[in-house]
């Protein structure tokens, strides 16, 4: 558990594009198997969300991942992305 303090006066505000970067990195995480497991459904979901937030290179990676997925898997990824958008 983190036990420390944050100096909010010295903190640097994040750019509005930072969220798309985080979403994109999550896609890379699942597509690359950094966790020890490749999860194409999760990768598609996060690339889709990054693309929605303006990350242009996420579109190509989402398409690359989708080419390896079944229609049912793509549907699950899209449903998960819509649920994430609704929750956030």
PDB file of N, CA and C in Angstrom:
ATOM      1  N   UNK A   1       0.836  -1.167   0.000  1.00  0.00           N
ATOM      2  CA  UNK A   1       0.000   0.000   0.000  1.00  0.00           C
ATOM      3  C   UNK A   1       0.888   1.238   0.000  1.00  0.00           C
ATOM      4  N   UNK A   2       0.486   2.247  -0.762  1.00  0.00           N
ATOM      5  CA  UNK A   2       1.225   3.511  -0.819  1.00  0.00           C
ATOM      6  C   UNK A   2       1.112   4.233   0.509  1.00  0.00           C
ATOM      7  N   UNK A   3       2.253   4.611   1.042  1.00  0.00           N
ATOM      8  CA  UNK A   3       2.276   5.410   2.266  1.00  0.00           C
ATOM      9  C   UNK A   3       3.208   6.585   2.023  1.00  0.00           C
ATOM     10  N   UNK A   4       2.624   7.678   1.649  1.00  0.00           N
ATOM     11  CA  UNK A   4       3.411   8.855   1.351  1.00  0.00           C
ATOM     12  C   UNK A   4       2.490  10.041   1.152  1.00  0.00           C
ATOM     13  N   UNK A   5       3.043  11.087   0.588  1.00  0.00           N
ATOM     14  CA  UNK A   5       2.253  12.283   0.343  1.00  0.00           C
ATOM     15  C   UNK A   5       2.458  12.747  -1.090  1.00  0.00           C
ATOM     16  N   UNK A   6       1.508  13.480  -1.583  1.00  0.00           N
ATOM     17  CA  UNK A   6       1.582  14.106  -2.894  1.00  0.00           C
ATOM     18  C   UNK A   6       1.635  15.614  -2.691  1.00  0.00           C
ATOM     19  N   UNK A   7       2.543  16.270  -3.374  1.00  0.00           N
ATOM     20  CA  UNK A   7       2.619  17.719  -3.345  1.00  0.00           C
ATOM     21  C   UNK A   7       1.775  18.236  -4.505  1.00  0.00           C
ATOM     22  N   UNK A   8       0.520  18.535  -4.245  1.00  0.00           N
ATOM     23  CA  UNK A   8      -0.399  18.954  -5.298  1.00  0.00           C
ATOM     24  C   UNK A   8      -0.037  20.309  -5.884  1.00  0.00           C
ATOM     25  N   UNK A   9       0.685  21.139  -5.131  1.00  0.00           N
ATOM     26  CA  UNK A   9       1.114  22.427  -5.659  1.00  0.00           C
ATOM     27  C   UNK A   9       2.202  22.263  -6.723  1.00  0.00           C
ATOM     28  N   UNK A  10       3.010  21.233  -6.584  1.00  0.00           N
ATOM     29  CA  UNK A  10       4.100  20.996  -7.531  1.00  0.00           C
ATOM     30  C   UNK A  10       3.700  20.008  -8.630  1.00  0.00           C
ATOM     31  N   UNK A  11       2.538  19.417  -8.525  1.00  0.00           N
ATOM     32  CA  UNK A  11       2.104  18.414  -9.498  1.00  0.00           C
ATOM     33  C   UNK A  11       1.869  19.057 -10.859  1.00  0.00           C
ATOM     34  N   UNK A  12       2.195  18.313 -11.885  1.00  0.00           N
ATOM     35  CA  UNK A  12       1.989  18.782 -13.255  1.00  0.00           C
ATOM     36  C   UNK A  12       0.634  18.287 -13.734  1.00  0.00           C
ATOM     37  N   UNK A  13      -0.216  19.191 -14.212  1.00  0.00           N
ATOM     38  CA  UNK A  13      -1.514  18.742 -14.709  1.00  0.00           C
ATOM     39  C   UNK A  13      -1.329  17.875 -15.951  1.00  0.00           C
ATOM     40  N   UNK A  14      -2.182  16.880 -16.109  1.00  0.00           N
ATOM     41  CA  UNK A  14      -2.074  16.010 -17.269  1.00  0.00           C
ATOM     42  C   UNK A  14      -2.756  16.646 -18.471  1.00  0.00           C
ATOM     43  N   UNK A  15      -2.253  16.333 -19.618  1.00  0.00           N
ATOM     44  CA  UNK A  15      -2.809  16.812 -20.877  1.00  0.00           C
ATOM     45  C   UNK A  15      -4.142  16.106 -21.112  1.00  0.00           C
ATOM     46  N   UNK A  16      -5.038  16.752 -21.815  1.00  0.00           N
ATOM     47  CA  UNK A  16      -6.335  16.134 -22.088  1.00  0.00           C
ATOM     48  C   UNK A  16      -6.197  14.887 -22.949  1.00  0.00           C
ATOM     49  N   UNK A  17      -5.069  14.737 -23.659  1.00  0.00           N
ATOM     50  CA  UNK A  17      -4.832  13.550 -24.472  1.00  0.00           C
ATOM     51  C   UNK A  17      -4.312  12.379 -23.652  1.00  0.00           C
ATOM     52  N   UNK A  18      -3.995  12.603 -22.406  1.00  0.00           N
ATOM     53  CA  UNK A  18      -3.403  11.558 -21.587  1.00  0.00           C
ATOM     54  C   UNK A  18      -4.326  10.359 -21.458  1.00  0.00           C
ATOM     55  N   UNK A  19      -5.628  10.580 -21.384  1.00  0.00           N
ATOM     56  CA  UNK A  19      -6.544   9.455 -21.244  1.00  0.00           C
ATOM     57  C   UNK A  19      -6.445   8.538 -22.461  1.00  0.00           C
ATOM     58  N   UNK A  20      -6.367   9.098 -23.655  1.00  0.00           N
ATOM     59  CA  UNK A  20      -6.248   8.251 -24.838  1.00  0.00           C
ATOM     60  C   UNK A  20      -4.947   7.463 -24.799  1.00  0.00           C
ATOM     61  N   UNK A  21      -3.884   8.054 -24.245  1.00  0.00           N
ATOM     62  CA  UNK A  21      -2.608   7.351 -24.121  1.00  0.00           C
ATOM     63  C   UNK A  21      -2.714   6.177 -23.158  1.00  0.00           C
ATOM     64  N   UNK A  22      -3.401   6.376 -22.050  1.00  0.00           N
ATOM     65  CA  UNK A  22      -3.580   5.313 -21.068  1.00  0.00           C
ATOM     66  C   UNK A  22      -4.409   4.174 -21.662  1.00  0.00           C
ATOM     67  N   UNK A  23      -5.478   4.524 -22.351  1.00  0.00           N
ATOM     68  CA  UNK A  23      -6.318   3.501 -22.977  1.00  0.00           C
ATOM     69  C   UNK A  23      -5.524   2.724 -24.021  1.00  0.00           C
ATOM     70  N   UNK A  24      -4.716   3.443 -24.812  1.00  0.00           N
ATOM     71  CA  UNK A  24      -3.884   2.808 -25.824  1.00  0.00           C
ATOM     72  C   UNK A  24      -2.892   1.844 -25.176  1.00  0.00           C
ATOM     73  N   UNK A  25      -2.260   2.268 -24.097  1.00  0.00           N
ATOM     74  CA  UNK A  25      -1.297   1.414 -23.393  1.00  0.00           C
ATOM     75  C   UNK A  25      -1.957   0.153 -22.847  1.00  0.00           C
ATOM     76  N   UNK A  26      -3.199   0.276 -22.405  1.00  0.00           N
ATOM     77  CA  UNK A  26      -3.917  -0.922 -21.953  1.00  0.00           C
ATOM     78  C   UNK A  26      -4.127  -1.899 -23.104  1.00  0.00           C
ATOM     79  N   UNK A  27      -4.421  -1.364 -24.285  1.00  0.00           N
ATOM     80  CA  UNK A  27      -4.549  -2.218 -25.471  1.00  0.00           C
ATOM     81  C   UNK A  27      -3.252  -2.930 -25.782  1.00  0.00           C
ATOM     82  N   UNK A  28      -2.142  -2.188 -25.738  1.00  0.00           N
ATOM     83  CA  UNK A  28      -0.818  -2.784 -25.970  1.00  0.00           C
ATOM     84  C   UNK A  28      -0.535  -3.873 -24.940  1.00  0.00           C
ATOM     85  N   UNK A  29      -0.878  -3.592 -23.700  1.00  0.00           N
ATOM     86  CA  UNK A  29      -0.654  -4.546 -22.602  1.00  0.00           C
ATOM     87  C   UNK A  29      -1.298  -5.892 -22.904  1.00  0.00           C
ATOM     88  N   UNK A  30      -2.563  -5.869 -23.296  1.00  0.00           N
ATOM     89  CA  UNK A  30      -3.286  -7.117 -23.543  1.00  0.00           C
ATOM     90  C   UNK A  30      -2.931  -7.747 -24.879  1.00  0.00           C
ATOM     91  N   UNK A  31      -2.622  -6.942 -25.883  1.00  0.00           N
ATOM     92  CA  UNK A  31      -2.273  -7.488 -27.197  1.00  0.00           C
ATOM     93  C   UNK A  31      -0.888  -8.140 -27.186  1.00  0.00           C
ATOM     94  N   UNK A  32      -0.001  -7.607 -26.375  1.00  0.00           N
ATOM     95  CA  UNK A  32       1.381  -8.095 -26.356  1.00  0.00           C
ATOM     96  C   UNK A  32       1.604  -9.252 -25.402  1.00  0.00           C
ATOM     97  N   UNK A  33       0.680  -9.464 -24.493  1.00  0.00           N
ATOM     98  CA  UNK A  33       0.863 -10.530 -23.516  1.00  0.00           C
ATOM     99  C   UNK A  33       1.800 -10.160 -22.389  1.00  0.00           C
ATOM    100  N   UNK A  34       1.929  -8.877 -22.104  1.00  0.00           N
ATOM    101  CA  UNK A  34       2.805  -8.440 -21.004  1.00  0.00           C
ATOM    102  C   UNK A  34       2.416  -9.079 -19.678  1.00  0.00           C
ATOM    103  N   UNK A  35       1.136  -9.401 -19.552  1.00  0.00           N
ATOM    104  CA  UNK A  35       0.667 -10.013 -18.312  1.00  0.00           C
ATOM    105  C   UNK A  35       0.941 -11.512 -18.280  1.00  0.00           C
ATOM    106  N   UNK A  36       1.499 -12.012 -19.385  1.00  0.00           N
ATOM    107  CA  UNK A  36       1.694 -13.453 -19.502  1.00  0.00           C
ATOM    108  C   UNK A  36       0.561 -14.100 -20.273  1.00  0.00           C
ATOM    109  N   UNK A  37      -0.445 -13.311 -20.613  1.00  0.00           N
ATOM    110  CA  UNK A  37      -1.614 -13.812 -21.320  1.00  0.00           C
ATOM    111  C   UNK A  37      -2.038 -12.796 -22.368  1.00  0.00           C
ATOM    112  N   UNK A  38      -2.165 -13.239 -23.611  1.00  0.00           N
ATOM    113  CA  UNK A  38      -2.702 -12.378 -24.661  1.00  0.00           C
ATOM    114  C   UNK A  38      -4.217 -12.470 -24.584  1.00  0.00           C
ATOM    115  N   UNK A  39      -4.875 -11.339 -24.486  1.00  0.00           N
ATOM    116  CA  UNK A  39      -6.338 -11.275 -24.429  1.00  0.00           C
ATOM    117  C   UNK A  39      -6.796 -10.330 -25.538  1.00  0.00           C
ATOM    118  N   UNK A  40      -7.158 -10.913 -26.685  1.00  0.00           N
ATOM    119  CA  UNK A  40      -7.530 -10.100 -27.836  1.00  0.00           C
ATOM    120  C   UNK A  40      -8.819  -9.325 -27.612  1.00  0.00           C
ATOM    121  N   UNK A  41      -9.750  -9.886 -26.851  1.00  0.00           N
ATOM    122  CA  UNK A  41     -11.005  -9.181 -26.561  1.00  0.00           C
ATOM    123  C   UNK A  41     -10.700  -7.912 -25.769  1.00  0.00           C
ATOM    124  N   UNK A  42      -9.886  -8.031 -24.742  1.00  0.00           N
ATOM    125  CA  UNK A  42      -9.517  -6.861 -23.939  1.00  0.00           C
ATOM    126  C   UNK A  42      -8.710  -5.869 -24.778  1.00  0.00           C
ATOM    127  N   UNK A  43      -7.788  -6.365 -25.594  1.00  0.00           N
ATOM    128  CA  UNK A  43      -6.983  -5.476 -26.431  1.00  0.00           C
ATOM    129  C   UNK A  43      -7.876  -4.684 -27.388  1.00  0.00           C
ATOM    130  N   UNK A  44      -8.820  -5.348 -28.018  1.00  0.00           N
ATOM    131  CA  UNK A  44      -9.745  -4.683 -28.944  1.00  0.00           C
ATOM    132  C   UNK A  44     -10.539  -3.615 -28.213  1.00  0.00           C
ATOM    133  N   UNK A  45     -11.033  -3.963 -27.040  1.00  0.00           N
ATOM    134  CA  UNK A  45     -11.812  -3.015 -26.232  1.00  0.00           C
ATOM    135  C   UNK A  45     -11.014  -1.741 -25.972  1.00  0.00           C
ATOM    136  N   UNK A  46      -9.770  -1.883 -25.486  1.00  0.00           N
ATOM    137  CA  UNK A  46      -8.979  -0.715 -25.116  1.00  0.00           C
ATOM    138  C   UNK A  46      -8.527   0.075 -26.342  1.00  0.00           C
ATOM    139  N   UNK A  47      -8.202  -0.606 -27.437  1.00  0.00           N
ATOM    140  CA  UNK A  47      -7.863   0.115 -28.663  1.00  0.00           C
ATOM    141  C   UNK A  47      -9.079   0.872 -29.189  1.00  0.00           C
ATOM    142  N   UNK A  48     -10.236   0.269 -29.075  1.00  0.00           N
ATOM    143  CA  UNK A  48     -11.473   0.923 -29.503  1.00  0.00           C
ATOM    144  C   UNK A  48     -11.707   2.197 -28.687  1.00  0.00           C
ATOM    145  N   UNK A  49     -11.542   2.104 -27.394  1.00  0.00           N
ATOM    146  CA  UNK A  49     -11.738   3.267 -26.526  1.00  0.00           C
ATOM    147  C   UNK A  49     -10.695   4.351 -26.808  1.00  0.00           C
ATOM    148  N   UNK A  50      -9.451   3.943 -27.032  1.00  0.00           N
ATOM    149  CA  UNK A  50      -8.407   4.917 -27.357  1.00  0.00           C
ATOM    150  C   UNK A  50      -8.726   5.625 -28.671  1.00  0.00           C
ATOM    151  N   UNK A  51      -9.227   4.882 -29.643  1.00  0.00           N
ATOM    152  CA  UNK A  51      -9.610   5.472 -30.927  1.00  0.00           C
ATOM    153  C   UNK A  51     -10.749   6.467 -30.741  1.00  0.00           C
ATOM    154  N   UNK A  52     -11.704   6.114 -29.891  1.00  0.00           N
ATOM    155  CA  UNK A  52     -12.821   7.019 -29.618  1.00  0.00           C
ATOM    156  C   UNK A  52     -12.349   8.321 -28.973  1.00  0.00           C
ATOM    157  N   UNK A  53     -11.249   8.243 -28.229  1.00  0.00           N
ATOM    158  CA  UNK A  53     -10.701   9.430 -27.559  1.00  0.00           C
ATOM    159  C   UNK A  53      -9.688  10.160 -28.433  1.00  0.00           C
ATOM    160  N   UNK A  54      -9.570   9.748 -29.718  1.00  0.00           N
ATOM    161  CA  UNK A  54      -8.742  10.486 -30.651  1.00  0.00           C
ATOM    162  C   UNK A  54      -7.376   9.912 -30.960  1.00  0.00           C
ATOM    163  N   UNK A  55      -7.068   8.766 -30.448  1.00  0.00           N
ATOM    164  CA  UNK A  55      -5.759   8.152 -30.709  1.00  0.00           C
ATOM    165  C   UNK A  55      -5.807   7.439 -32.060  1.00  0.00           C
ATOM    166  N   UNK A  56      -5.285   8.057 -33.098  1.00  0.00           N
ATOM    167  CA  UNK A  56      -5.404   7.571 -34.479  1.00  0.00           C
ATOM    168  C   UNK A  56      -4.718   6.226 -34.694  1.00  0.00           C
ATOM    169  N   UNK A  57      -3.556   6.008 -34.080  1.00  0.00           N
ATOM    170  CA  UNK A  57      -2.851   4.747 -34.298  1.00  0.00           C
ATOM    171  C   UNK A  57      -3.554   3.559 -33.654  1.00  0.00           C
ATOM    172  N   UNK A  58      -4.495   3.822 -32.765  1.00  0.00           N
ATOM    173  CA  UNK A  58      -5.265   2.734 -32.153  1.00  0.00           C
ATOM    174  C   UNK A  58      -6.196   2.080 -33.171  1.00  0.00           C
ATOM    175  N   UNK A  59      -6.590   2.825 -34.182  1.00  0.00           N
ATOM    176  CA  UNK A  59      -7.503   2.281 -35.199  1.00  0.00           C
ATOM    177  C   UNK A  59      -6.840   1.122 -35.934  1.00  0.00           C
ATOM    178  N   UNK A  60      -5.614   1.314 -36.373  1.00  0.00           N
ATOM    179  CA  UNK A  60      -4.909   0.258 -37.109  1.00  0.00           C
ATOM    180  C   UNK A  60      -4.662  -0.960 -36.229  1.00  0.00           C
ATOM    181  N   UNK A  61      -4.294  -0.732 -34.979  1.00  0.00           N
ATOM    182  CA  UNK A  61      -4.048  -1.861 -34.080  1.00  0.00           C
ATOM    183  C   UNK A  61      -5.343  -2.594 -33.744  1.00  0.00           C
ATOM    184  N   UNK A  62      -6.428  -1.851 -33.605  1.00  0.00           N
ATOM    185  CA  UNK A  62      -7.723  -2.496 -33.372  1.00  0.00           C
ATOM    186  C   UNK A  62      -8.082  -3.384 -34.552  1.00  0.00           C
ATOM    187  N   UNK A  63      -7.844  -2.905 -35.758  1.00  0.00           N
ATOM    188  CA  UNK A  63      -8.129  -3.705 -36.956  1.00  0.00           C
ATOM    189  C   UNK A  63      -7.239  -4.939 -37.025  1.00  0.00           C
ATOM    190  N   UNK A  64      -5.983  -4.779 -36.657  1.00  0.00           N
ATOM    191  CA  UNK A  64      -5.051  -5.906 -36.652  1.00  0.00           C
ATOM    192  C   UNK A  64      -5.496  -6.976 -35.659  1.00  0.00           C
ATOM    193  N   UNK A  65      -5.914  -6.553 -34.487  1.00  0.00           N
ATOM    194  CA  UNK A  65      -6.398  -7.484 -33.475  1.00  0.00           C
ATOM    195  C   UNK A  65      -7.695  -8.135 -33.947  1.00  0.00           C
ATOM    196  N   UNK A  66      -8.589  -7.348 -34.518  1.00  0.00           N
ATOM    197  CA  UNK A  66      -9.886  -7.869 -34.978  1.00  0.00           C
ATOM    198  C   UNK A  66      -9.721  -8.945 -36.042  1.00  0.00           C
ATOM    199  N   UNK A  67      -8.675  -8.842 -36.852  1.00  0.00           N
ATOM    200  CA  UNK A  67      -8.432  -9.835 -37.903  1.00  0.00           C
ATOM    201  C   UNK A  67      -8.144 -11.221 -37.325  1.00  0.00           C
ATOM    202  N   UNK A  68      -7.782 -11.264 -36.049  1.00  0.00           N
ATOM    203  CA  UNK A  68      -7.467 -12.528 -35.376  1.00  0.00           C
ATOM    204  C   UNK A  68      -8.615 -13.029 -34.500  1.00  0.00           C
ATOM    205  N   UNK A  69      -9.732 -12.298 -34.516  1.00  0.00           N
ATOM    206  CA  UNK A  69     -10.851 -12.608 -33.624  1.00  0.00           C
ATOM    207  C   UNK A  69     -12.060 -13.100 -34.409  1.00  0.00           C
ATOM    208  N   UNK A  70     -12.914 -13.837 -33.706  1.00  0.00           N
ATOM    209  CA  UNK A  70     -14.187 -14.237 -34.294  1.00  0.00           C
ATOM    210  C   UNK A  70     -15.179 -13.079 -34.165  1.00  0.00           C
ATOM    211  N   UNK A  71     -16.269 -13.167 -34.917  1.00  0.00           N
ATOM    212  CA  UNK A  71     -17.306 -12.131 -34.819  1.00  0.00           C
ATOM    213  C   UNK A  71     -17.879 -12.063 -33.404  1.00  0.00           C
ATOM    214  N   UNK A  72     -18.010 -13.213 -32.765  1.00  0.00           N
ATOM    215  CA  UNK A  72     -18.536 -13.246 -31.394  1.00  0.00           C
ATOM    216  C   UNK A  72     -17.587 -12.533 -30.432  1.00  0.00           C
ATOM    217  N   UNK A  73     -16.287 -12.739 -30.598  1.00  0.00           N
ATOM    218  CA  UNK A  73     -15.309 -12.069 -29.733  1.00  0.00           C
ATOM    219  C   UNK A  73     -15.325 -10.560 -29.947  1.00  0.00           C
ATOM    220  N   UNK A  74     -15.454 -10.140 -31.195  1.00  0.00           N
ATOM    221  CA  UNK A  74     -15.525  -8.703 -31.490  1.00  0.00           C
ATOM    222  C   UNK A  74     -16.765  -8.097 -30.850  1.00  0.00           C
ATOM    223  N   UNK A  75     -17.877  -8.819 -30.896  1.00  0.00           N
ATOM    224  CA  UNK A  75     -19.111  -8.338 -30.269  1.00  0.00           C
ATOM    225  C   UNK A  75     -18.936  -8.161 -28.769  1.00  0.00           C
ATOM    226  N   UNK A  76     -18.272  -9.105 -28.136  1.00  0.00           N
ATOM    227  CA  UNK A  76     -18.018  -9.005 -26.698  1.00  0.00           C
ATOM    228  C   UNK A  76     -17.140  -7.787 -26.408  1.00  0.00           C
ATOM    229  N   UNK A  77     -16.093  -7.589 -27.199  1.00  0.00           N
ATOM    230  CA  UNK A  77     -15.198  -6.445 -26.993  1.00  0.00           C
ATOM    231  C   UNK A  77     -15.947  -5.128 -27.162  1.00  0.00           C
ATOM    232  N   UNK A  78     -16.798  -5.050 -28.170  1.00  0.00           N
ATOM    233  CA  UNK A  78     -17.570  -3.823 -28.392  1.00  0.00           C
ATOM    234  C   UNK A  78     -18.562  -3.584 -27.262  1.00  0.00           C
ATOM    235  N   UNK A  79     -19.177  -4.643 -26.788  1.00  0.00           N
ATOM    236  CA  UNK A  79     -20.123  -4.522 -25.667  1.00  0.00           C
ATOM    237  C   UNK A  79     -19.379  -4.051 -24.414  1.00  0.00           C
ATOM    238  N   UNK A  80     -18.188  -4.616 -24.178  1.00  0.00           N
ATOM    239  CA  UNK A  80     -17.388  -4.202 -23.021  1.00  0.00           C
ATOM    240  C   UNK A  80     -16.977  -2.734 -23.131  1.00  0.00           C
ATOM    241  N   UNK A  81     -16.637  -2.295 -24.330  1.00  0.00           N
ATOM    242  CA  UNK A  81     -16.260  -0.887 -24.542  1.00  0.00           C
ATOM    243  C   UNK A  81     -17.449   0.036 -24.276  1.00  0.00           C
ATOM    244  N   UNK A  82     -18.617  -0.333 -24.763  1.00  0.00           N
ATOM    245  CA  UNK A  82     -19.820   0.484 -24.508  1.00  0.00           C
ATOM    246  C   UNK A  82     -20.129   0.551 -23.012  1.00  0.00           C
ATOM    247  N   UNK A  83     -19.960  -0.559 -22.325  1.00  0.00           N
ATOM    248  CA  UNK A  83     -20.195  -0.587 -20.877  1.00  0.00           C
ATOM    249  C   UNK A  83     -19.208   0.326 -20.154  1.00  0.00           C
ATOM    250  N   UNK A  84     -17.955   0.335 -20.602  1.00  0.00           N
ATOM    251  CA  UNK A  84     -16.949   1.194 -19.993  1.00  0.00           C
ATOM    252  C   UNK A  84     -17.308   2.655 -20.195  1.00  0.00           C
ATOM    253  N   UNK A  85     -17.724   2.998 -21.424  1.00  0.00           N
ATOM    254  CA  UNK A  85     -18.112   4.388 -21.714  1.00  0.00           C
ATOM    255  C   UNK A  85     -19.284   4.792 -20.840  1.00  0.00           C
ATOM    256  N   UNK A  86     -20.262   3.912 -20.692  1.00  0.00           N
ATOM    257  CA  UNK A  86     -21.436   4.215 -19.856  1.00  0.00           C
ATOM    258  C   UNK A  86     -21.071   4.427 -18.397  1.00  0.00           C
ATOM    259  N   UNK A  87     -20.088   3.674 -17.927  1.00  0.00           N
ATOM    260  CA  UNK A  87     -19.677   3.756 -16.515  1.00  0.00           C
ATOM    261  C   UNK A  87     -18.767   4.956 -16.249  1.00  0.00           C
ATOM    262  N   UNK A  88     -18.168   5.501 -17.293  1.00  0.00           N
ATOM    263  CA  UNK A  88     -17.225   6.610 -17.105  1.00  0.00           C
ATOM    264  C   UNK A  88     -17.747   7.810 -17.828  1.00  0.00           C
TER     265      UNK A  88
END
